Amino acid sequence: MQRCELCGNEYDKAFTISQAGKNHVFDSFECAIQVLAPTCAHCRCRIIGHGIEDKGVFIAARTAPSPRASPAFATALAEIDAR
Ligand SMILES: [Zn+2]
């Protein structure tokens, strides 16, 4: 059995996620999100869907204050809306 790197729970259905060349072991998606998901610079939520990264700062796609606040945000919103 593997042990979750966040909560320490040993679980026979633990899984491994590789991010940036490093492997992480978790017992739940909840723990994986706490460790791996970026935090929105605007609302402080964990970004588990599409977010926008601008110069290393992440913003949740639907909670950013205004498309005018960030050209990267405006571009990403237009791309999402075009789908
Ligand atoms: Zn855990």
Coordinates of C-alpha atoms and ligand atoms in Angstrom, one line a residue:
M1 CA 0.0 0.0 0.0
Q2 CA 1.1 3.5 -0.7
R3 CA 0.8 6.5 1.7
C4 CA -0.8 9.8 0.8
E5 CA 1.9 12.5 0.9
L6 CA -0.6 15.1 2.3
C7 CA -2.6 13.3 5.0
G8 CA -0.5 10.2 5.5
N9 CA -3.4 7.8 4.9
E10 CA -2.3 4.3 3.7
Y11 CA -4.7 3.2 1.0
D12 CA -4.8 0.3 -1.4
K13 CA -6.3 2.5 -4.2
A14 CA -3.8 5.4 -3.8
F15 CA -2.6 6.8 -7.1
T16 CA 0.4 8.7 -8.5
I17 CA 0.4 12.0 -10.3
S18 CA 3.5 13.2 -12.1
Q19 CA 3.9 17.0 -12.3
A20 CA 7.0 18.8 -13.6
G21 CA 9.0 15.6 -13.4
K22 CA 8.2 14.7 -9.8
N23 CA 5.8 11.9 -8.7
H24 CA 3.2 12.5 -6.0
V25 CA 1.2 9.9 -4.2
F26 CA -2.4 10.6 -3.0
D27 CA -5.3 8.7 -1.5
S28 CA -7.9 11.2 -2.9
F29 CA -8.4 13.9 -5.4
E30 CA -9.1 16.2 -2.5
C31 CA -5.5 15.8 -1.2
A32 CA -4.0 16.0 -4.8
I33 CA -5.8 19.3 -5.3
Q34 CA -4.5 20.8 -2.1
V35 CA -0.9 20.0 -3.0
L36 CA -0.9 20.4 -6.8
A37 CA -3.6 22.8 -7.9
P38 CA -2.6 26.5 -8.3
T39 CA -4.3 29.1 -6.1
C40 CA -6.3 31.9 -7.8
A41 CA -4.6 35.3 -7.2
H42 CA -8.0 37.0 -7.2
C43 CA -10.4 34.8 -5.1
R44 CA -7.8 32.4 -3.5
C45 CA -9.7 29.3 -4.6
R46 CA -7.9 26.2 -5.9
I47 CA -8.0 26.1 -9.6
I48 CA -9.2 22.6 -10.7
G49 CA -10.5 23.6 -14.1
H50 CA -9.1 25.8 -16.7
G51 CA -7.2 28.7 -15.3
I52 CA -5.1 31.4 -16.8
E53 CA -1.4 31.8 -16.1
D54 CA 0.2 35.2 -16.7
K55 CA 3.8 35.6 -15.7
G56 CA 3.6 32.9 -13.0
V57 CA 0.3 34.2 -11.5
F58 CA -2.8 32.0 -11.9
I59 CA -6.4 33.3 -12.1
A60 CA -9.5 31.1 -12.2
A61 CA -11.1 31.7 -15.6
R62 CA -14.5 32.6 -14.3
T63 CA -13.6 34.7 -11.2
A64 CA -11.1 37.2 -12.5
P65 CA -12.2 40.8 -11.9
S66 CA -12.3 42.0 -15.4
P67 CA -11.0 41.1 -18.8
R68 CA -9.5 44.6 -18.9
A69 CA -7.4 43.8 -15.8
S70 CA -5.2 41.4 -17.7
P71 CA -4.6 41.0 -21.5
A72 CA -3.9 37.3 -20.9
F73 CA -7.2 36.9 -19.2
A74 CA -9.1 38.6 -22.0
T75 CA -7.3 36.4 -24.6
A76 CA -8.0 33.2 -22.6
L77 CA -11.7 34.1 -22.1
A78 CA -12.1 34.7 -25.8
E79 CA -10.6 31.3 -26.5
I80 CA -12.8 29.5 -24.0
D81 CA -15.9 31.3 -25.3
A82 CA -15.0 30.3 -28.9
R83 CA -15.2 26.6 -28.0
Ligands
ZN1 ZN -4.7 12.1 1.6

